mmCIF file of C-alpha atoms in Angstrom:
data_model
loop_
_atom_site.group_PDB
_atom_site.id
_atom_site.type_symbol
_atom_site.label_atom_id
_atom_site.label_comp_id
_atom_site.label_asym_id
_atom_site.label_seq_id
_atom_site.Cartn_x
_atom_site.Cartn_y
_atom_site.Cartn_z
ATOM 1 C CA MET A 1296 2.777 -23.792 -8.873
ATOM 2 C CA GLU A 1297 5.802 -23.208 -11.232
ATOM 3 C CA LYS A 1298 7.497 -19.743 -11.058
ATOM 4 C CA ARG A 1299 8.619 -18.567 -14.467
ATOM 5 C CA ALA A 1300 9.855 -15.424 -16.160
ATOM 6 C CA GLU A 1301 10.034 -11.970 -14.516
ATOM 7 C CA LEU A 1302 7.187 -9.978 -15.894
ATOM 8 C CA TYR A 1303 7.876 -6.624 -14.242
ATOM 9 C CA ARG A 1304 10.487 -5.078 -11.871
ATOM 10 C CA GLY A 1305 9.228 -2.212 -9.709
ATOM 11 C CA LYS A 1306 11.138 -0.077 -7.225
ATOM 12 C CA ALA A 1307 10.659 -2.647 -4.395
ATOM 13 C CA LYS A 1308 9.063 -5.728 -5.865
ATOM 14 C CA SER A 1309 9.354 -7.983 -8.877
ATOM 15 C CA VAL A 1310 6.449 -9.860 -10.543
ATOM 16 C CA PHE A 1311 6.863 -13.349 -12.060
ATOM 17 C CA THR A 1312 4.598 -15.332 -14.287
ATOM 18 C CA THR A 1313 3.650 -18.895 -13.363
ATOM 19 C CA ASP A 1314 2.287 -21.970 -15.155
ATOM 20 C CA ASP A 1315 -1.221 -20.615 -14.299
ATOM 21 C CA PRO A 1316 -2.181 -17.633 -16.538
ATOM 22 C CA ASP A 1317 -4.377 -16.266 -13.680
ATOM 23 C CA ARG A 1318 -1.612 -16.348 -11.010
ATOM 24 C CA LEU A 1319 1.604 -14.416 -10.414
ATOM 25 C CA VAL A 1320 4.400 -14.438 -7.837
ATOM 26 C CA LEU A 1321 5.306 -11.213 -6.035
ATOM 27 C CA LEU A 1322 8.883 -10.983 -4.843
ATOM 28 C CA PHE A 1323 9.491 -8.427 -2.125
ATOM 29 C CA ARG A 1324 12.960 -7.123 -2.303
ATOM 30 C CA ASN A 1325 15.123 -5.210 0.174
ATOM 31 C CA ASP A 1326 15.236 -2.236 -2.071
ATOM 32 C CA THR A 1327 13.841 0.933 -0.403
ATOM 33 C CA SER A 1328 13.166 3.942 -2.429
ATOM 34 C CA ALA A 1329 11.910 7.515 -1.868
ATOM 35 C CA PHE A 1330 11.220 10.585 -4.095
ATOM 36 C CA ASP A 1331 9.990 8.617 -7.134
ATOM 37 C CA GLY A 1332 13.021 6.369 -7.108
ATOM 38 C CA GLU A 1333 15.677 9.142 -6.838
ATOM 39 C CA ARG A 1334 17.037 7.654 -3.639
ATOM 40 C CA ILE A 1335 17.281 3.778 -3.306
ATOM 41 C CA GLU A 1336 18.962 1.795 -0.553
ATOM 42 C CA GLN A 1337 19.079 -1.743 0.552
ATOM 43 C CA LEU A 1338 17.652 -2.435 4.007
ATOM 44 C CA ASP A 1339 18.237 -5.875 5.435
ATOM 45 C CA ARG A 1340 15.073 -7.892 6.156
ATOM 46 C CA LYS A 1341 12.775 -5.329 4.629
ATOM 47 C CA GLY A 1342 11.507 -7.731 1.908
ATOM 48 C CA MET A 1343 10.656 -10.403 4.399
ATOM 49 C CA VAL A 1344 8.919 -7.939 6.789
ATOM 50 C CA ASN A 1345 6.843 -6.266 4.133
ATOM 51 C CA ASN A 1346 5.847 -9.713 2.486
ATOM 52 C CA LYS A 1347 4.659 -11.163 5.801
ATOM 53 C CA PHE A 1348 2.980 -7.730 6.898
ATOM 54 C CA ASN A 1349 1.115 -7.582 3.588
ATOM 55 C CA ALA A 1350 -0.115 -11.204 3.929
ATOM 56 C CA PHE A 1351 -1.391 -10.544 7.481
ATOM 57 C CA ILE A 1352 -3.205 -7.330 6.426
ATOM 58 C CA MET A 1353 -4.721 -8.941 3.208
ATOM 59 C CA GLN A 1354 -5.958 -11.959 5.112
ATOM 60 C CA LYS A 1355 -7.657 -9.640 7.763
ATOM 61 C CA LEU A 1356 -9.306 -7.789 4.835
ATOM 62 C CA GLU A 1357 -10.363 -10.983 3.187
ATOM 63 C CA ASP A 1358 -11.984 -12.177 6.416
ATOM 64 C CA ALA A 1359 -13.974 -8.957 6.547
ATOM 65 C CA GLY A 1360 -15.263 -9.386 2.973
ATOM 66 C CA ILE A 1361 -12.835 -7.267 1.004
ATOM 67 C CA PRO A 1362 -11.779 -8.953 -2.284
ATOM 68 C CA THR A 1363 -8.059 -8.982 -2.563
ATOM 69 C CA GLN A 1364 -5.253 -10.098 -4.957
ATOM 70 C CA PHE A 1365 -3.504 -12.126 -2.285
ATOM 71 C CA GLU A 1366 -3.640 -15.860 -2.308
ATOM 72 C CA GLN A 1367 -0.898 -17.330 -0.090
ATOM 73 C CA LEU A 1368 2.623 -17.009 1.250
ATOM 74 C CA LEU A 1369 5.198 -18.898 -0.665
ATOM 75 C CA GLY A 1370 8.287 -18.092 1.521
ATOM 76 C CA ASP A 1371 9.892 -15.302 3.380
ATOM 77 C CA ASN A 1372 9.991 -13.005 0.420
ATOM 78 C CA GLU A 1373 7.398 -14.330 -1.980
ATOM 79 C CA CYS A 1374 3.715 -14.682 -2.174
ATOM 80 C CA LEU A 1375 1.115 -15.991 -4.775
ATOM 81 C CA VAL A 1376 -1.409 -13.514 -6.113
ATOM 82 C CA LYS A 1377 -4.168 -13.315 -8.739
ATOM 83 C CA LYS A 1378 -3.126 -11.676 -11.916
ATOM 84 C CA LEU A 1379 -5.021 -8.416 -12.254
ATOM 85 C CA ASP A 1380 -5.425 -5.780 -14.974
ATOM 86 C CA MET A 1381 -4.283 -2.926 -12.883
ATOM 87 C CA ILE A 1382 -6.052 0.433 -12.928
ATOM 88 C CA PRO A 1383 -3.413 3.206 -13.002
ATOM 89 C CA VAL A 1384 -5.084 5.266 -10.341
ATOM 90 C CA GLU A 1385 -4.011 5.185 -6.664
ATOM 91 C CA CYS A 1386 -6.653 5.892 -3.989
ATOM 92 C CA VAL A 1387 -5.470 7.798 -0.899
ATOM 93 C CA VAL A 1388 -7.257 8.084 2.412
ATOM 94 C CA ARG A 1389 -6.011 10.609 4.998
ATOM 95 C CA ASN A 1390 -7.246 10.375 8.663
ATOM 96 C CA PHE A 1391 -4.604 12.958 9.758
ATOM 97 C CA ALA A 1392 -2.812 15.672 7.846
ATOM 98 C CA ALA A 1393 0.756 14.609 6.837
ATOM 99 C CA GLY A 1394 3.064 14.549 3.787
ATOM 100 C CA SER A 1395 2.010 16.163 0.506
ATOM 101 C CA LEU A 1396 -1.373 17.422 2.065
ATOM 102 C CA VAL A 1397 0.554 19.592 4.449
ATOM 103 C CA ARG A 1398 2.886 20.853 1.819
ATOM 104 C CA ARG A 1399 0.010 21.642 -0.585
ATOM 105 C CA LEU A 1400 -2.377 23.231 1.769
ATOM 106 C CA GLY A 1401 -0.170 24.614 4.499
ATOM 107 C CA VAL A 1402 -2.099 22.803 7.320
ATOM 108 C CA GLU A 1403 -0.515 21.561 10.475
ATOM 109 C CA GLU A 1404 0.942 18.186 10.467
ATOM 110 C CA GLY A 1405 -1.118 15.773 12.734
ATOM 111 C CA LEU A 1406 -4.410 17.720 12.292
ATOM 112 C CA GLU A 1407 -7.221 15.139 12.588
ATOM 113 C CA LEU A 1408 -9.447 15.114 9.493
ATOM 114 C CA THR A 1409 -13.132 14.698 10.051
ATOM 115 C CA PRO A 1410 -14.356 13.165 7.913
ATOM 116 C CA PRO A 1411 -11.305 11.472 6.308
ATOM 117 C CA THR A 1412 -10.291 12.783 2.936
ATOM 118 C CA PHE A 1413 -10.126 10.729 -0.306
ATOM 119 C CA GLU A 1414 -7.893 11.648 -3.144
ATOM 120 C CA LEU A 1415 -6.946 10.128 -6.562
ATOM 121 C CA PHE A 1416 -3.426 10.078 -8.079
ATOM 122 C CA LEU A 1417 -2.248 8.910 -11.453
ATOM 123 C CA LYS A 1418 0.393 6.080 -10.880
ATOM 124 C CA ASN A 1419 3.209 7.641 -12.955
ATOM 125 C CA ASP A 1420 6.605 8.164 -11.529
ATOM 126 C CA ALA A 1421 7.849 10.342 -14.433
ATOM 127 C CA LEU A 1422 5.057 12.806 -13.735
ATOM 128 C CA HIS A 1423 5.518 12.419 -9.898
ATOM 129 C CA ASP A 1424 2.021 10.905 -9.383
ATOM 130 C CA PRO A 1425 -0.172 13.908 -10.010
ATOM 131 C CA MET A 1426 -3.355 14.366 -8.351
ATOM 132 C CA VAL A 1427 -6.410 13.635 -10.662
ATOM 133 C CA ASN A 1428 -10.114 13.458 -10.363
ATOM 134 C CA GLU A 1429 -12.912 11.153 -11.485
ATOM 135 C CA SER A 1430 -13.411 13.114 -14.819
ATOM 136 C CA HIS A 1431 -9.816 12.681 -15.733
ATOM 137 C CA ALA A 1432 -9.973 8.969 -14.991
ATOM 138 C CA GLN A 1433 -13.071 8.501 -17.101
ATOM 139 C CA ALA A 1434 -12.048 10.811 -20.022
ATOM 140 C CA PHE A 1435 -8.630 9.137 -20.428
ATOM 141 C CA GLY A 1436 -10.020 5.634 -20.045
ATOM 142 C CA TRP A 1437 -8.171 4.674 -16.884
ATOM 143 C CA ALA A 1438 -11.463 3.601 -15.106
ATOM 144 C CA THR A 1439 -15.142 3.745 -15.448
ATOM 145 C CA LEU A 1440 -17.371 5.734 -13.094
ATOM 146 C CA ASP A 1441 -18.718 2.436 -11.770
ATOM 147 C CA GLN A 1442 -15.247 1.088 -11.132
ATOM 148 C CA LEU A 1443 -14.141 4.420 -9.443
ATOM 149 C CA ALA A 1444 -17.288 4.271 -7.207
ATOM 150 C CA GLU A 1445 -16.438 0.646 -6.259
ATOM 151 C CA MET A 1446 -12.816 1.590 -5.569
ATOM 152 C CA LYS A 1447 -13.880 4.555 -3.285
ATOM 153 C CA ALA A 1448 -16.423 2.444 -1.416
ATOM 154 C CA LEU A 1449 -13.898 -0.360 -0.886
ATOM 155 C CA THR A 1450 -11.213 2.164 0.280
ATOM 156 C CA PHE A 1451 -13.405 3.700 2.973
ATOM 157 C CA ARG A 1452 -14.442 0.154 4.114
ATOM 158 C CA ILE A 1453 -10.803 -0.845 4.340
ATOM 159 C CA ASN A 1454 -10.038 2.494 6.224
ATOM 160 C CA ASP A 1455 -12.788 1.509 8.824
ATOM 161 C CA ILE A 1456 -11.321 -1.923 9.268
ATOM 162 C CA LEU A 1457 -7.708 -0.961 9.571
ATOM 163 C CA LYS A 1458 -8.175 2.145 11.746
ATOM 164 C CA GLN A 1459 -9.587 -0.168 14.364
ATOM 165 C CA LEU A 1460 -6.903 -2.815 13.921
ATOM 166 C CA PHE A 1461 -4.090 -0.327 14.262
ATOM 167 C CA ASP A 1462 -5.848 1.501 17.106
ATOM 168 C CA ASP A 1463 -6.063 -1.692 19.068
ATOM 169 C CA ALA A 1464 -2.272 -1.965 18.542
ATOM 170 C CA GLY A 1465 -1.653 1.472 19.944
ATOM 171 C CA LEU A 1466 -1.129 3.024 16.502
ATOM 172 C CA LEU A 1467 -2.687 5.804 14.447
ATOM 173 C CA LEU A 1468 -3.418 5.040 10.854
ATOM 174 C CA VAL A 1469 -2.479 8.445 9.509
ATOM 175 C CA ASP A 1470 -2.929 7.852 5.727
ATOM 176 C CA PHE A 1471 -2.407 5.175 3.135
ATOM 177 C CA LYS A 1472 -2.590 4.476 -0.554
ATOM 178 C CA LEU A 1473 -4.291 1.580 -2.280
ATOM 179 C CA GLU A 1474 -4.127 0.243 -5.809
ATOM 180 C CA PHE A 1475 -6.984 -1.804 -7.495
ATOM 181 C CA GLY A 1476 -7.199 -3.984 -10.536
ATOM 182 C CA LEU A 1477 -9.740 -6.163 -12.402
ATOM 183 C CA PHE A 1478 -9.839 -9.906 -11.957
ATOM 184 C CA HIS A 1479 -12.300 -11.296 -14.549
ATOM 185 C CA GLY A 1480 -13.977 -7.923 -14.626
ATOM 186 C CA LYS A 1481 -14.341 -7.615 -10.827
ATOM 187 C CA VAL A 1482 -12.649 -4.713 -8.828
ATOM 188 C CA VAL A 1483 -10.101 -6.315 -6.464
ATOM 189 C CA LEU A 1484 -7.588 -4.759 -4.088
ATOM 190 C CA GLY A 1485 -4.003 -5.279 -5.461
ATOM 191 C CA ASP A 1486 -0.428 -4.404 -4.851
ATOM 192 C CA GLU A 1487 0.399 -4.365 -1.149
ATOM 193 C CA PHE A 1488 -0.328 -2.850 2.192
ATOM 194 C CA SER A 1489 2.659 -2.196 4.301
ATOM 195 C CA PRO A 1490 4.557 0.609 6.104
ATOM 196 C CA ASP A 1491 5.928 1.498 2.754
ATOM 197 C CA GLY A 1492 2.633 2.770 1.478
ATOM 198 C CA SER A 1493 1.023 4.064 4.747
ATOM 199 C CA ARG A 1494 1.819 6.386 7.629
ATOM 200 C CA LEU A 1495 1.682 4.863 11.094
ATOM 201 C CA TRP A 1496 2.300 6.752 14.170
ATOM 202 C CA ASP A 1497 2.561 5.586 17.821
ATOM 203 C CA LYS A 1498 -0.745 6.808 19.421
ATOM 204 C CA ALA A 1499 0.872 8.075 22.565
ATOM 205 C CA THR A 1500 4.044 9.676 21.321
ATOM 206 C CA ARG A 1501 3.263 10.174 17.573
ATOM 207 C CA LYS A 1502 6.605 8.586 16.763
ATOM 208 C CA LYS A 1503 6.710 7.799 13.085
ATOM 209 C CA MET A 1504 6.779 3.988 12.378
ATOM 210 C CA ASP A 1505 6.661 3.951 8.579
ATOM 211 C CA LYS A 1506 8.720 4.853 5.432
ATOM 212 C CA ASP A 1507 8.849 8.546 6.605
ATOM 213 C CA ARG A 1508 11.772 7.332 8.803
ATOM 214 C CA PHE A 1509 13.609 6.545 5.537
ATOM 215 C CA ARG A 1510 12.433 9.768 3.625
ATOM 216 C CA GLN A 1511 13.362 12.003 6.526
ATOM 217 C CA GLY A 1512 16.664 10.257 7.589
ATOM 218 C CA LEU A 1513 15.365 9.375 11.058
ATOM 219 C CA GLY A 1514 16.942 5.871 11.012
ATOM 220 C CA GLY A 1515 15.639 2.660 12.523
ATOM 221 C CA VAL A 1516 13.377 1.957 9.494
ATOM 222 C CA ILE A 1517 13.214 -1.729 9.706
ATOM 223 C CA GLU A 1518 13.193 -1.736 13.548
ATOM 224 C CA ALA A 1519 10.076 0.408 13.246
ATOM 225 C CA TYR A 1520 8.389 -1.907 10.812
ATOM 226 C CA GLU A 1521 9.177 -4.840 12.935
ATOM 227 C CA GLU A 1522 7.688 -3.174 16.011
ATOM 228 C CA VAL A 1523 4.499 -2.439 14.180
ATOM 229 C CA ALA A 1524 4.293 -6.066 13.039
ATOM 230 C CA GLN A 1525 4.919 -7.286 16.529
ATOM 231 C CA ARG A 1526 2.226 -5.028 17.870
ATOM 232 C CA LEU A 1527 -0.285 -6.356 15.408
ATOM 233 C CA GLY A 1528 0.813 -9.970 15.908
ATOM 234 C CA VAL A 1529 2.269 -10.638 12.489
ATOM 235 C CA PRO A 1530 4.381 -13.740 12.561
ATOM 236 C CA LEU A 1531 7.772 -12.831 11.185
#
């Protein structure tokens, strides 16, 4: 597989074309951003940790029957993925109250949510990823109702799989965001799953083990990521 031109450069990853029109290379960089890219820093080892963390999670999901974009690791910071037509709507599941939910609704951080909540957000940094609903997605042509239903069903299946995985590692899966795309017309999980796009707390102490350590200036960001990886058995 020949890696070719850079197709897209995001806040923390770069996407490259290959000699296969259906395959891309994802490069995980050490860039770490918060607040829609207003704050960016370089954190040593971060690209490597997130790349291998994502590969581990995606392989677990594939084994459980979830269709994903991931194909294989290519190195410490790169992986091969299917080329998807991305749906510009993020799916967010919350098992415990944290982050924007606490700010919007004034509820207590850490409140367990039964059942878990499901939300949709438009992926648009300039607009600060506003919350949207299924009617918006359909009216503006972002996704069909059938695609949205499939995305929601897959998101809840993923939540069930990962809650148990993290629970076994002594961690609470507080919330997470997912992105989906179409591969030859089929809805497929895309982008990444890492501590950058999820909230993970120690089950006993509720110590934050995710990117909130960066957002809130708590320090020890990569050390926390590596501890989560080690608990899960991710080979780094």
